[in-house]
Structure formats: structure tokens, C-alpha cells
PDB file of N, CA and C in Angstrom:
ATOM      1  N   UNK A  24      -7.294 245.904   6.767  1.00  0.00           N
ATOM      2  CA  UNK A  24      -6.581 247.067   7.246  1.00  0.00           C
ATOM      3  C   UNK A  24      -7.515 247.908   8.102  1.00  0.00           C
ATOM      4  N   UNK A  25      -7.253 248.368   9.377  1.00  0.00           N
ATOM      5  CA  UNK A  25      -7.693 248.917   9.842  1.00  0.00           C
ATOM      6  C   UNK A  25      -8.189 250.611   9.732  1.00  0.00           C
ATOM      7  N   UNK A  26      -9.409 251.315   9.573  1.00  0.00           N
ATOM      8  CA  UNK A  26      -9.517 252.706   9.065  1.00  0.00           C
ATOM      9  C   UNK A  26     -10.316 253.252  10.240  1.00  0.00           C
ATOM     10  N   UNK A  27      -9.754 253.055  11.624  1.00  0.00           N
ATOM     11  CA  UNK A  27     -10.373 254.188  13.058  1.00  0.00           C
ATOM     12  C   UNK A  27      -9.402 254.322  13.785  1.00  0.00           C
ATOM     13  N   UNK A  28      -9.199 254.775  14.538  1.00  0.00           N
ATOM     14  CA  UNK A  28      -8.342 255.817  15.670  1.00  0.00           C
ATOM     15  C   UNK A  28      -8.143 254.087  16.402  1.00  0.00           C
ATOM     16  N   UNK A  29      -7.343 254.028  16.658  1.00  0.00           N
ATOM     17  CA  UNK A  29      -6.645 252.903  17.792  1.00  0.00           C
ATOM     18  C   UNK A  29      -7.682 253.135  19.188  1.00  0.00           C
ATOM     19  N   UNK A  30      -8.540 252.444  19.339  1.00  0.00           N
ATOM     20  CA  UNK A  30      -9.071 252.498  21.053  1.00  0.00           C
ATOM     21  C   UNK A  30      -8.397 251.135  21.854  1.00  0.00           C
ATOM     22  N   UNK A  31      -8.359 251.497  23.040  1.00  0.00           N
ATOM     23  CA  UNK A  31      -7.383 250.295  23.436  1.00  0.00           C
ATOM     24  C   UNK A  31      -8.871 249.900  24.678  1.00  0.00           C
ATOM     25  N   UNK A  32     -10.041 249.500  24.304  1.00  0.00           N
ATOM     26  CA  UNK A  32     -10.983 249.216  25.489  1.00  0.00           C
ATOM     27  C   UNK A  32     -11.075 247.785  26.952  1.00  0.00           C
ATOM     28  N   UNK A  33      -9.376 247.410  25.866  1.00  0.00           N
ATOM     29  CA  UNK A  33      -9.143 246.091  26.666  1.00  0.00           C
ATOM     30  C   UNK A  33      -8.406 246.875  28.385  1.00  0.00           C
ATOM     31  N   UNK A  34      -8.130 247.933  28.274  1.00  0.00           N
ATOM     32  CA  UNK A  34      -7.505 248.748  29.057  1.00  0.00           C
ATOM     33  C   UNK A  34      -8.301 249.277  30.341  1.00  0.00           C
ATOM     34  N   UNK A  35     -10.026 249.891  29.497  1.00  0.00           N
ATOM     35  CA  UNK A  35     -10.865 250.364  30.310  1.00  0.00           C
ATOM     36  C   UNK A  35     -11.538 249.166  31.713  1.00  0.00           C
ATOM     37  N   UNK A  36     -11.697 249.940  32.444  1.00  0.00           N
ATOM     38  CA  UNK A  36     -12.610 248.939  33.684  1.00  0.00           C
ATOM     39  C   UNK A  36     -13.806 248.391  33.150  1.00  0.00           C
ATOM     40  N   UNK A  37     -14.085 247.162  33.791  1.00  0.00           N
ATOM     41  CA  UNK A  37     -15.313 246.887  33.135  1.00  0.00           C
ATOM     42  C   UNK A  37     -16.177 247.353  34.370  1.00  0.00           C
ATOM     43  N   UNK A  38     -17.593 247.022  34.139  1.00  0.00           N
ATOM     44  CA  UNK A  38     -18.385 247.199  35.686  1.00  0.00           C
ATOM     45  C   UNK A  38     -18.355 245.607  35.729  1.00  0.00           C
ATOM     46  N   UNK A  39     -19.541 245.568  37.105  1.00  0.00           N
ATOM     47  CA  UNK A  39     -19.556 244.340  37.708  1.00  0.00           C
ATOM     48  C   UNK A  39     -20.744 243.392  36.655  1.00  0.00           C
ATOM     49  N   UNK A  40     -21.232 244.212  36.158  1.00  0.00           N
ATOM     50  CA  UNK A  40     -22.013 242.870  34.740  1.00  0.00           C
ATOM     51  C   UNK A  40     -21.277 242.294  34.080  1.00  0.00           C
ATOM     52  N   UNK A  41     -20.146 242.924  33.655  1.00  0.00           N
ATOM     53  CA  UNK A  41     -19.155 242.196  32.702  1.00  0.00           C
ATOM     54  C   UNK A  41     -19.490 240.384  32.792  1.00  0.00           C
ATOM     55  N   UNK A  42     -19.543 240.172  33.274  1.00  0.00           N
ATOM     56  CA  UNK A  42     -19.723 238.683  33.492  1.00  0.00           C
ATOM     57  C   UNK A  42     -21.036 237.693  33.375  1.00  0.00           C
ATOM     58  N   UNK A  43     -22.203 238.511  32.995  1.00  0.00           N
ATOM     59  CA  UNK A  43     -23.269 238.524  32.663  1.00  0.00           C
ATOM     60  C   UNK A  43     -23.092 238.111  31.113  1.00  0.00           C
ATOM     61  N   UNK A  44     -24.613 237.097  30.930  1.00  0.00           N
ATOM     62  CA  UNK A  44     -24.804 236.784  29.615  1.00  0.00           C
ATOM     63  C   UNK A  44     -26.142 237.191  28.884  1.00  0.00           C
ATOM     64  N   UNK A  45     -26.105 238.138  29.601  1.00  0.00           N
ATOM     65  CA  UNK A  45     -27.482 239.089  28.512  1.00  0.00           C
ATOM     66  C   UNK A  45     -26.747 239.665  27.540  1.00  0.00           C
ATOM     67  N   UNK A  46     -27.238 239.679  26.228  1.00  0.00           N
ATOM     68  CA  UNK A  46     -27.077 239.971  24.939  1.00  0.00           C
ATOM     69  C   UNK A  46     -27.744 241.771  25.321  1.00  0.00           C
ATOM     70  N   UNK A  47     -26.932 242.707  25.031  1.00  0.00           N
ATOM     71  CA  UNK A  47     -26.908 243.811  24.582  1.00  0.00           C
ATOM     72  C   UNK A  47     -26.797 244.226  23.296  1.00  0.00           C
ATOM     73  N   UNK A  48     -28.022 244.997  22.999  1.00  0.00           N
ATOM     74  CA  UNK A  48     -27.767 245.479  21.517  1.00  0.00           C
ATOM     75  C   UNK A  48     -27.488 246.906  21.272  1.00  0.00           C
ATOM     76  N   UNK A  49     -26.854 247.432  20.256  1.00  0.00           N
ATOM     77  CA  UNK A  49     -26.586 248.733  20.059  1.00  0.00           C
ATOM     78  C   UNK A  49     -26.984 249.528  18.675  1.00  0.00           C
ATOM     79  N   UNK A  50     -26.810 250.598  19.094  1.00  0.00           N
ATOM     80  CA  UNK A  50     -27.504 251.101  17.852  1.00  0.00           C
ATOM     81  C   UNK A  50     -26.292 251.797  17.353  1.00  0.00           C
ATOM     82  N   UNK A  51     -25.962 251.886  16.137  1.00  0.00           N
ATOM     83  CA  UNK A  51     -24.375 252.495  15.614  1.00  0.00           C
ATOM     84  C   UNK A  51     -25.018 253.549  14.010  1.00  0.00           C
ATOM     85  N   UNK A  52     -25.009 254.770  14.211  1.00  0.00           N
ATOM     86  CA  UNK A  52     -25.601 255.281  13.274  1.00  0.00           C
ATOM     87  C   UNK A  52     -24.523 256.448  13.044  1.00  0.00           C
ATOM     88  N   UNK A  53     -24.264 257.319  11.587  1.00  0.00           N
ATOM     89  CA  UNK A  53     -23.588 258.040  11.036  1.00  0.00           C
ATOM     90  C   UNK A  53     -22.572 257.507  10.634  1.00  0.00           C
ATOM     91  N   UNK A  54     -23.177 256.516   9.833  1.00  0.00           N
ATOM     92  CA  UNK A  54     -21.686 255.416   9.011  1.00  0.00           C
ATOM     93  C   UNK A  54     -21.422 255.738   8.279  1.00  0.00           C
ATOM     94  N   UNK A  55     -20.427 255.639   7.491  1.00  0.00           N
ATOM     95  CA  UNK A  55     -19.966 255.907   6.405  1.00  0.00           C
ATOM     96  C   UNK A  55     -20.544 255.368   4.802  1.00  0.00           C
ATOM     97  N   UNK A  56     -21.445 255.656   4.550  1.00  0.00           N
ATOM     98  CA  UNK A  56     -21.919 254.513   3.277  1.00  0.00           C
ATOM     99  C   UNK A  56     -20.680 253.249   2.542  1.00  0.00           C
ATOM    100  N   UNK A  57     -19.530 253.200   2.883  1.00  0.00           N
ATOM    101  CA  UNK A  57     -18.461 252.260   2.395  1.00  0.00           C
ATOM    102  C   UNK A  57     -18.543 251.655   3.096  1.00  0.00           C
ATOM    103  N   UNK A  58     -18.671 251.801   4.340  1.00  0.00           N
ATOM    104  CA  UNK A  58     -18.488 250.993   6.022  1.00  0.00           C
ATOM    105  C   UNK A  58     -19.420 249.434   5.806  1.00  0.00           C
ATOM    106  N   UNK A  59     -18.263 248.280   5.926  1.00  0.00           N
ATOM    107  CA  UNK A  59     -19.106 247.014   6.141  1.00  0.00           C
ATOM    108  C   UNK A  59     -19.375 246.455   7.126  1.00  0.00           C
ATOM    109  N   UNK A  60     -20.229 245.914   7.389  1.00  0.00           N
ATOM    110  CA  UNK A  60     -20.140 244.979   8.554  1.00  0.00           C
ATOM    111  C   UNK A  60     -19.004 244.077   8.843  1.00  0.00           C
ATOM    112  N   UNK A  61     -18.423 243.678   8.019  1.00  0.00           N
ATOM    113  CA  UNK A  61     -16.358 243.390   9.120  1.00  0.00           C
ATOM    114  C   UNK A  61     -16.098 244.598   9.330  1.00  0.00           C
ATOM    115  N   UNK A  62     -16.062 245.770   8.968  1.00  0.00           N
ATOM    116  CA  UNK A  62     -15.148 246.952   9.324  1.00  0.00           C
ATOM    117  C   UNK A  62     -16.034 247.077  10.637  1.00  0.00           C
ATOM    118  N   UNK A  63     -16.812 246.883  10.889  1.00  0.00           N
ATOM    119  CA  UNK A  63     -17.830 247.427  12.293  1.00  0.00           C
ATOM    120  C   UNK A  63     -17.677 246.251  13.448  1.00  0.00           C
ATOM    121  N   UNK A  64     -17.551 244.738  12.876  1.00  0.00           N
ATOM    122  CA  UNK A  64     -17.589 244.085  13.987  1.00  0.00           C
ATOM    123  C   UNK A  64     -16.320 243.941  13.798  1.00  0.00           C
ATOM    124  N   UNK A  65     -14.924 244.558  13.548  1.00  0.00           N
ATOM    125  CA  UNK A  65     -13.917 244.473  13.883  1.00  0.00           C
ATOM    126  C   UNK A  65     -12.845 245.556  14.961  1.00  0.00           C
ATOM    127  N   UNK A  66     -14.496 246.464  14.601  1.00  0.00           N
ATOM    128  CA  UNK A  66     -14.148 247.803  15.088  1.00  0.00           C
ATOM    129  C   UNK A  66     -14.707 247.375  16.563  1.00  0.00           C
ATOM    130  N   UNK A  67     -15.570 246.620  17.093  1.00  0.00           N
ATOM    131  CA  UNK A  67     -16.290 246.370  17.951  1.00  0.00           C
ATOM    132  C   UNK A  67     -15.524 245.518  18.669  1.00  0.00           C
ATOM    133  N   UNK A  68     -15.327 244.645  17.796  1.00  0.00           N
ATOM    134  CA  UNK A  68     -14.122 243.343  19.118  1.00  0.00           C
ATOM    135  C   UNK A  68     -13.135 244.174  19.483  1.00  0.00           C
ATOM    136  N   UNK A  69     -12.685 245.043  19.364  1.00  0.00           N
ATOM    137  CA  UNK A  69     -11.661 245.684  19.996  1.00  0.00           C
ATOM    138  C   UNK A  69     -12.096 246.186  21.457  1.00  0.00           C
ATOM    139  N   UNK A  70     -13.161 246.015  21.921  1.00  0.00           N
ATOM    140  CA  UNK A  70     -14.209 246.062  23.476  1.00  0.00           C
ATOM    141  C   UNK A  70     -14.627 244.787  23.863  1.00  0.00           C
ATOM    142  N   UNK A  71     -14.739 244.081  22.602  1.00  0.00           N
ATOM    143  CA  UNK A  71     -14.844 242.084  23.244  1.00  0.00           C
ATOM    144  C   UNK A  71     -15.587 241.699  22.284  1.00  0.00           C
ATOM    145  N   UNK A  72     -16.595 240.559  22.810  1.00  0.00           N
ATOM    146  CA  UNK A  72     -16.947 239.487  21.465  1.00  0.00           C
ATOM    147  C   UNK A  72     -18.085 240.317  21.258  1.00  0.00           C
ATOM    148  N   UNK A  73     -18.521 240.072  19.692  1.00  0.00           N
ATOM    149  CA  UNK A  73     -19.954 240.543  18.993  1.00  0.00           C
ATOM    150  C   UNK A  73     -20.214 239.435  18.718  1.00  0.00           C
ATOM    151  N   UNK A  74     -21.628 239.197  18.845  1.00  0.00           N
ATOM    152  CA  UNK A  74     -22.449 238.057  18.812  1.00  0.00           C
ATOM    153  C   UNK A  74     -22.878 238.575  17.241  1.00  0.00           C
ATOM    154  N   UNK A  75     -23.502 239.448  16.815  1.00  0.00           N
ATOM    155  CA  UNK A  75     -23.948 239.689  15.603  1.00  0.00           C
ATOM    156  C   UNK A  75     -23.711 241.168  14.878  1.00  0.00           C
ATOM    157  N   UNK A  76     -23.863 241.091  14.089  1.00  0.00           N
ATOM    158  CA  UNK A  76     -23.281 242.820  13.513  1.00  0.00           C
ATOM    159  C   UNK A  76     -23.975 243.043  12.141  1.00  0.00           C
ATOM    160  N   UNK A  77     -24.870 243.907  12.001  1.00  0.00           N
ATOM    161  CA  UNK A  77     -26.155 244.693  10.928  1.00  0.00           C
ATOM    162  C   UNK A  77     -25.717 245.742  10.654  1.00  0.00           C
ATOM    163  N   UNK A  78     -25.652 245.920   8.941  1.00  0.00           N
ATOM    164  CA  UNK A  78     -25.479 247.402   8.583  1.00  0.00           C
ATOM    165  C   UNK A  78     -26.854 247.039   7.872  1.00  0.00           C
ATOM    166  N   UNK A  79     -27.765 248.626   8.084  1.00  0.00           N
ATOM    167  CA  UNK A  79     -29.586 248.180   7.373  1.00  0.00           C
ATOM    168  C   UNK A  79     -29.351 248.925   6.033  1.00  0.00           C
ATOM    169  N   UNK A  80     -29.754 248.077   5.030  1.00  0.00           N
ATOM    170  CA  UNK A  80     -29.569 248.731   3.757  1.00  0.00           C
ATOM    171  C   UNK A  80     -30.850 248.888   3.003  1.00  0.00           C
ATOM    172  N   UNK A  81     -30.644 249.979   1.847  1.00  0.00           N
ATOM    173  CA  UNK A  81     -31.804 250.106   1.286  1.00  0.00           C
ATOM    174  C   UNK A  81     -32.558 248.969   0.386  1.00  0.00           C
ATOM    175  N   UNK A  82     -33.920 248.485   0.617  1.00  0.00           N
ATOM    176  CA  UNK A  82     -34.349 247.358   0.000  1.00  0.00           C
ATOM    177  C   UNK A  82     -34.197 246.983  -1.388  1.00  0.00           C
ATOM    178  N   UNK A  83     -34.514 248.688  -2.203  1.00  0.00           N
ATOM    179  CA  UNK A  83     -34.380 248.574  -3.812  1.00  0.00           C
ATOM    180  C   UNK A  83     -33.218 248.721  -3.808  1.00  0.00           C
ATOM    181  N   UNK A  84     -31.790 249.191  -3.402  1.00  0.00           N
ATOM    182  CA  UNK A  84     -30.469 249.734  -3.930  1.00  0.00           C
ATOM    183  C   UNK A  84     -29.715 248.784  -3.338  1.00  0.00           C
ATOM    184  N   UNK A  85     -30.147 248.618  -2.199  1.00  0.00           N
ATOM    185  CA  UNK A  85     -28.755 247.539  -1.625  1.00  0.00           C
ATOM    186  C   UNK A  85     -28.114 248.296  -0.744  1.00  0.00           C
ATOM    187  N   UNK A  86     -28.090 249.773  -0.794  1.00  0.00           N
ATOM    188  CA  UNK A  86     -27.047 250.579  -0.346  1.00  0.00           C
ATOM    189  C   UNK A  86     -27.166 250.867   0.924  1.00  0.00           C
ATOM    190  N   UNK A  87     -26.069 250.961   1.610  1.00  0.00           N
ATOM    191  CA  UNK A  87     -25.767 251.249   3.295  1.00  0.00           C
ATOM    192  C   UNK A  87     -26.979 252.750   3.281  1.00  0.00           C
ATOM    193  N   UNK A  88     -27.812 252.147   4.372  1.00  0.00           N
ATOM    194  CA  UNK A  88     -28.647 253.543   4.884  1.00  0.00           C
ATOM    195  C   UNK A  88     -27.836 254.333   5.793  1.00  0.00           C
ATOM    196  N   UNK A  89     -26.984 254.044   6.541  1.00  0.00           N
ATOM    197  CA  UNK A  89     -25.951 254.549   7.325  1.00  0.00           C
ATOM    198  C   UNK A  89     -25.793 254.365   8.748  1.00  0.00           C
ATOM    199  N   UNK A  90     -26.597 253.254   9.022  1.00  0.00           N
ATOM    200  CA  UNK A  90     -26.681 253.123  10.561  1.00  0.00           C
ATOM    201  C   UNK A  90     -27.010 251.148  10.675  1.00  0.00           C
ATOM    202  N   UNK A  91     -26.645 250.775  11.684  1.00  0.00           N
ATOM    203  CA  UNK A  91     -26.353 249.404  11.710  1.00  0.00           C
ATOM    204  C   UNK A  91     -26.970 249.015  13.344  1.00  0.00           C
ATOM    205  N   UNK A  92     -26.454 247.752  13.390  1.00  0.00           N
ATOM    206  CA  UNK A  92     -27.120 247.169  15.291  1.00  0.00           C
ATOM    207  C   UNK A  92     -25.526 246.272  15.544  1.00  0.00           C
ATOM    208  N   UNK A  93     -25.602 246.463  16.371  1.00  0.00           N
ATOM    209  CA  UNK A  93     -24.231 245.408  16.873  1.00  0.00           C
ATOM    210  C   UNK A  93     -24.664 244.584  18.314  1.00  0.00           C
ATOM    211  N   UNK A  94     -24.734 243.751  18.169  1.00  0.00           N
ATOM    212  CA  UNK A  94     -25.190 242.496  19.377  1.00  0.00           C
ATOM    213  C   UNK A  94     -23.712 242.237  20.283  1.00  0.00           C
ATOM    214  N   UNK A  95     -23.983 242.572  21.849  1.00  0.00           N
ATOM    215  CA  UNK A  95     -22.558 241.612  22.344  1.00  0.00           C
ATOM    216  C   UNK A  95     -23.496 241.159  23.545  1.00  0.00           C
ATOM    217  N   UNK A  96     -22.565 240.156  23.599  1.00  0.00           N
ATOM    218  CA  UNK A  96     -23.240 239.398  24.924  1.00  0.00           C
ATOM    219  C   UNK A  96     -23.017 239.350  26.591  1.00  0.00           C
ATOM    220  N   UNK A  97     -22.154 240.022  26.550  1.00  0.00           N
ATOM    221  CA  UNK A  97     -21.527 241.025  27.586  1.00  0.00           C
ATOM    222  C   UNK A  97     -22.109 242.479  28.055  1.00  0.00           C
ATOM    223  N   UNK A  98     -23.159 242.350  28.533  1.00  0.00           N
ATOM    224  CA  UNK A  98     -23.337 243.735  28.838  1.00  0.00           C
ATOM    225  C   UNK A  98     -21.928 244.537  29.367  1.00  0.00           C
ATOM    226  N   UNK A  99     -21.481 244.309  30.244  1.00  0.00           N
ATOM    227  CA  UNK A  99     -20.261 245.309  30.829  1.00  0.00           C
ATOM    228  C   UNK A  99     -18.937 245.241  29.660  1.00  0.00           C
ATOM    229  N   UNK A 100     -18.868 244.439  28.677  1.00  0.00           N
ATOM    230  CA  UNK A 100     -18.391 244.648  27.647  1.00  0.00           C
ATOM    231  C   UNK A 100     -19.002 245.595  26.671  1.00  0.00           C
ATOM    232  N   UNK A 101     -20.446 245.432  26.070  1.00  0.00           N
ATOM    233  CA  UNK A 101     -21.341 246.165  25.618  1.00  0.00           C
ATOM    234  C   UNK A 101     -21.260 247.575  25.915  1.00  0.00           C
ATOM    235  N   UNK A 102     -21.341 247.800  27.357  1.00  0.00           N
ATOM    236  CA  UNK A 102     -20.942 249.631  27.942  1.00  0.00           C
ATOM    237  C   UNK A 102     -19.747 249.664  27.686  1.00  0.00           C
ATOM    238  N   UNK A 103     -18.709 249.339  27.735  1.00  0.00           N
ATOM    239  CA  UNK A 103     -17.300 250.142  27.303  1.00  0.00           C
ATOM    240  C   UNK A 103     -17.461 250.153  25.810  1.00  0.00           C
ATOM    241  N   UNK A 104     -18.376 249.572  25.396  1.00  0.00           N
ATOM    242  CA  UNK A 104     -18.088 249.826  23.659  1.00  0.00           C
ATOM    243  C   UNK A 104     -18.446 250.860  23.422  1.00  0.00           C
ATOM    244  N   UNK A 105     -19.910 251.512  23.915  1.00  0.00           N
ATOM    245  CA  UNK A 105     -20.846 252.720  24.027  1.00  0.00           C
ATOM    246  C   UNK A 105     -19.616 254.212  24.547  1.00  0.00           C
ATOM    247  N   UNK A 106     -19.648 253.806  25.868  1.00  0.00           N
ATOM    248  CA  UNK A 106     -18.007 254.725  26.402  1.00  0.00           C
ATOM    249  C   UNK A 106     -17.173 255.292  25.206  1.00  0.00           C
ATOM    250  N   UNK A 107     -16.218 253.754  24.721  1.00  0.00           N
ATOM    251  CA  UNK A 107     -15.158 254.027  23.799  1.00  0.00           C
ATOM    252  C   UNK A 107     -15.668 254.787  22.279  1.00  0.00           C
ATOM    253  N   UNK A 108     -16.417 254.080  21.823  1.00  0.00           N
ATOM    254  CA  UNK A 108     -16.596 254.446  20.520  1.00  0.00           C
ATOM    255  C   UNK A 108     -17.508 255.249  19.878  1.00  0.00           C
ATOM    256  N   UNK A 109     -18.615 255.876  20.695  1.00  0.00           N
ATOM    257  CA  UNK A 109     -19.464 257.332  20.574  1.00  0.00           C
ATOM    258  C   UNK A 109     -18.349 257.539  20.312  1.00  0.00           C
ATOM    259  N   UNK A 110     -18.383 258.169  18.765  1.00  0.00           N
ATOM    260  CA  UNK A 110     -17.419 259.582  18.595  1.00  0.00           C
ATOM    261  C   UNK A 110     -16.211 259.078  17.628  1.00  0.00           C
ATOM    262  N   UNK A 111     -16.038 257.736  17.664  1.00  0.00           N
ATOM    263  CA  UNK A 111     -14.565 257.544  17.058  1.00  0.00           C
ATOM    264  C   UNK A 111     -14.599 257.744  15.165  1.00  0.00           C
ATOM    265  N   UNK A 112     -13.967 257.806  14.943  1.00  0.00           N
ATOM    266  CA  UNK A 112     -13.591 257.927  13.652  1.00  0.00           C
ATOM    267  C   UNK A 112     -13.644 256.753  12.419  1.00  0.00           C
ATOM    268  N   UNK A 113     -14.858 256.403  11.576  1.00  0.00           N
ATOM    269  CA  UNK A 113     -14.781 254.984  11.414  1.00  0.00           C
ATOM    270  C   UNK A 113     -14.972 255.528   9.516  1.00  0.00           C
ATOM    271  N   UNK A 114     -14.026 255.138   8.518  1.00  0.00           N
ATOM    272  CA  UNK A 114     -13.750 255.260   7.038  1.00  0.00           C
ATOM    273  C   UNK A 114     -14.444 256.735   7.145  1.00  0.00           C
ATOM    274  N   UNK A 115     -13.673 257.980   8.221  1.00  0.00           N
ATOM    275  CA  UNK A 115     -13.552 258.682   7.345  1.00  0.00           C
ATOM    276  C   UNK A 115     -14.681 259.684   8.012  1.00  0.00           C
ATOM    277  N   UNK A 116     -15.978 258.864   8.943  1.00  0.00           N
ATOM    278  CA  UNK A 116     -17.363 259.250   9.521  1.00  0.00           C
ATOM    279  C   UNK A 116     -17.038 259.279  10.839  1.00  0.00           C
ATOM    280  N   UNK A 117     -17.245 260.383  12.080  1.00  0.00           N
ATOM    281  CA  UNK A 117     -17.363 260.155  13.204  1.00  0.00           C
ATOM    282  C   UNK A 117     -18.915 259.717  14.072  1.00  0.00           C
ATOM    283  N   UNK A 118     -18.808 258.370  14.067  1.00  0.00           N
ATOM    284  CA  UNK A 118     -19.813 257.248  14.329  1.00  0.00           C
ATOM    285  C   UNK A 118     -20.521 257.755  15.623  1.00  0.00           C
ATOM    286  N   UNK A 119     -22.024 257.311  15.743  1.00  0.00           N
ATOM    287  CA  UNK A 119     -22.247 257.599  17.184  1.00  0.00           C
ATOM    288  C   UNK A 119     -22.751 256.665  17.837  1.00  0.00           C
ATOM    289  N   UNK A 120     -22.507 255.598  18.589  1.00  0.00           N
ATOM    290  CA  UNK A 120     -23.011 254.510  19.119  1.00  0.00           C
ATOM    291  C   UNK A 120     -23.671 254.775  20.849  1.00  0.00           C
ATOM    292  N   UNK A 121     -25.167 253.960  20.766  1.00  0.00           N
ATOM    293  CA  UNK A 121     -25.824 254.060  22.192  1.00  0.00           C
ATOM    294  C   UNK A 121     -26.636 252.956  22.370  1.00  0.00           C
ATOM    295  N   UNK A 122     -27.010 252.266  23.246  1.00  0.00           N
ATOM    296  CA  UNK A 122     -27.813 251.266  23.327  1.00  0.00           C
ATOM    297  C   UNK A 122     -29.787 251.523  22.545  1.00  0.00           C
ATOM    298  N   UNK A 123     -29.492 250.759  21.850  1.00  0.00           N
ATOM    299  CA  UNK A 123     -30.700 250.716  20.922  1.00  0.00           C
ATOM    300  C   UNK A 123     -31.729 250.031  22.143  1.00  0.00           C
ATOM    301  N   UNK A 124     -32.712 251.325  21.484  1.00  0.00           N
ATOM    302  CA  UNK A 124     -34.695 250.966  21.939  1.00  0.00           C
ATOM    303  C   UNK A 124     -35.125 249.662  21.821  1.00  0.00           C
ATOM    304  N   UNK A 125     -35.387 249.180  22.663  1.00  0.00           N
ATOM    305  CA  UNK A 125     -36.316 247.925  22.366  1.00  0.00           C
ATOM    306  C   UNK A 125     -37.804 248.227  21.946  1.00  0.00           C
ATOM    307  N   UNK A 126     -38.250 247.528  20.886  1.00  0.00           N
ATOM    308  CA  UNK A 126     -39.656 247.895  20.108  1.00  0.00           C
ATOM    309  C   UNK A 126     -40.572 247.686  21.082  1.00  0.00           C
ATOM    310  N   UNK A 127     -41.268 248.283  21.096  1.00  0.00           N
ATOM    311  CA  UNK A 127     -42.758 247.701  22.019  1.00  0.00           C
ATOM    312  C   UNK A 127     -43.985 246.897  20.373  1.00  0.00           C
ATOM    313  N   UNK A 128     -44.547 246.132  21.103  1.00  0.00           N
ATOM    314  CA  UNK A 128     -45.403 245.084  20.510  1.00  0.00           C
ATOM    315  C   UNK A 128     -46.535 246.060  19.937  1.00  0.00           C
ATOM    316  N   UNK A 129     -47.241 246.287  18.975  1.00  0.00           N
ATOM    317  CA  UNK A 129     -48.383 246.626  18.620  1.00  0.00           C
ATOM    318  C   UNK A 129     -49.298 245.869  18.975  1.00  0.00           C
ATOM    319  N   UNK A 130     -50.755 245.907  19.523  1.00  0.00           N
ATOM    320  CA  UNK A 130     -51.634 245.127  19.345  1.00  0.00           C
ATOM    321  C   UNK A 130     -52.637 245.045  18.500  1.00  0.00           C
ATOM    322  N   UNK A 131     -52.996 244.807  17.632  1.00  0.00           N
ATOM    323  CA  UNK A 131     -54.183 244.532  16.966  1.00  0.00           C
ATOM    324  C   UNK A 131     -55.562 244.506  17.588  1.00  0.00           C
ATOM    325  N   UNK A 132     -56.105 244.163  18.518  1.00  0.00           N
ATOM    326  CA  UNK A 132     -57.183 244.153  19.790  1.00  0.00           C
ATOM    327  C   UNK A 132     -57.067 245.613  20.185  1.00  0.00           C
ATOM    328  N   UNK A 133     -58.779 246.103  20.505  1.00  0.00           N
ATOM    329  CA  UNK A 133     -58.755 247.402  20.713  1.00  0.00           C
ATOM    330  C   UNK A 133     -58.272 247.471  22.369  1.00  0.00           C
ATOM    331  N   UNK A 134     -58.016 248.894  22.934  1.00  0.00           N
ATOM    332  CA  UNK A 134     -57.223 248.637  24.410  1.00  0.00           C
ATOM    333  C   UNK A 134     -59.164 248.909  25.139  1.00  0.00           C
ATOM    334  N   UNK A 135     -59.110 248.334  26.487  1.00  0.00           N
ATOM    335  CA  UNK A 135     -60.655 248.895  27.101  1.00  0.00           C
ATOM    336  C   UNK A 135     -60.713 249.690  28.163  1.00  0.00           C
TER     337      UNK A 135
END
């Protein structure tokens, strides 16, 4: 059963990446602690395919920390998800989704 506001993103324009196969990742934080990963990558295909979908939980409890990653492989799919769903209404939490930081590498070796 569905628990967010109806977005219809099949509606929105895509840009001209849409057609691109770089994997975009996102960062989806202010979840609802009930919120599963089907409720998120179902909430997500409603903008197109998810390649993968993470809610990060606590190591000792198990329990939803409240923020997740969602993988699509569509960048210009990926941006209408960002567009549509910053903000939507997901069990109850208004969610905030943006394209997640890529880590930079630590080095171990001093810099000269």
C-alpha cells in the first residue's frame, strides 16, 4: 500500500542525459524510522528504475538511523527524482532527497 502524496514524475521533462548510463546516487535523509527499503525504492520507481536502495541502520540495534542512498542509473531520471521528491511526504516524514557526496580517498602516505 502506498503511504506518499501521488507524484506523477513520468509526466515531468527529462533533460538530455536521460539516456545516459551513469549510475547516480542519492542521498534520502529524514525518514521515518518505519520506512523500508521497498517503501523507498517504490517510492523512487515512480521517476524510473533504481538500481539499488539502502536504508543505514544502527550496527548494535538494527534500527533505521533515518537516512538511506538510492542508486538509479539514469542520471536524467535520477534529477527528476531529486526535483519531485525533496519534500514529499513518505510514512508520515517529509523526506529530503539530493545527490549524495562522493567520498574522497584517504591516504595513508604523508602528502610532500
Amino acid at each position: 500500500m502506498l503511504r506518499y502524496a501521488a507524484v506523477d514524475c513520468a509526466s515531468m521533462g527529462k533533460c538530455a542525459a536521460a539516456g545516459k548510463l551513469l549510475v547516480m546516487r542519492l542521498l534520502v535523509t529524514k525518514l521515518a524510522r518505519s520506512t523500508t527499503e521497498a517503501d523507498l525504492q517504490e517510492l523512487f520507481e515512480s521517476c524510473g528504475r533504481v538500481q539499488s536502495c539502502t536504508i543505514v541502520a544502527d550496527a548494535e540495534t538494527g534500527r533505521s538511523k533515518g537516512f538511506g542512498f538510492v542508486e538509479m542509473p539514469k542520471v536524467g531520471e535520477a534529477k527528476v527524482a531529486v526535483r519531485n521528491l525533496n519534500g514529499v511526504e513518505l510514512d508520515g516524514a517529509r523526506i529530503r532527497v539530493k545527490k549524495a557526496q562522493v567520498k574522497q580517498q584517504v591516504s595513508d602516505s604523508p602528502s610532500l
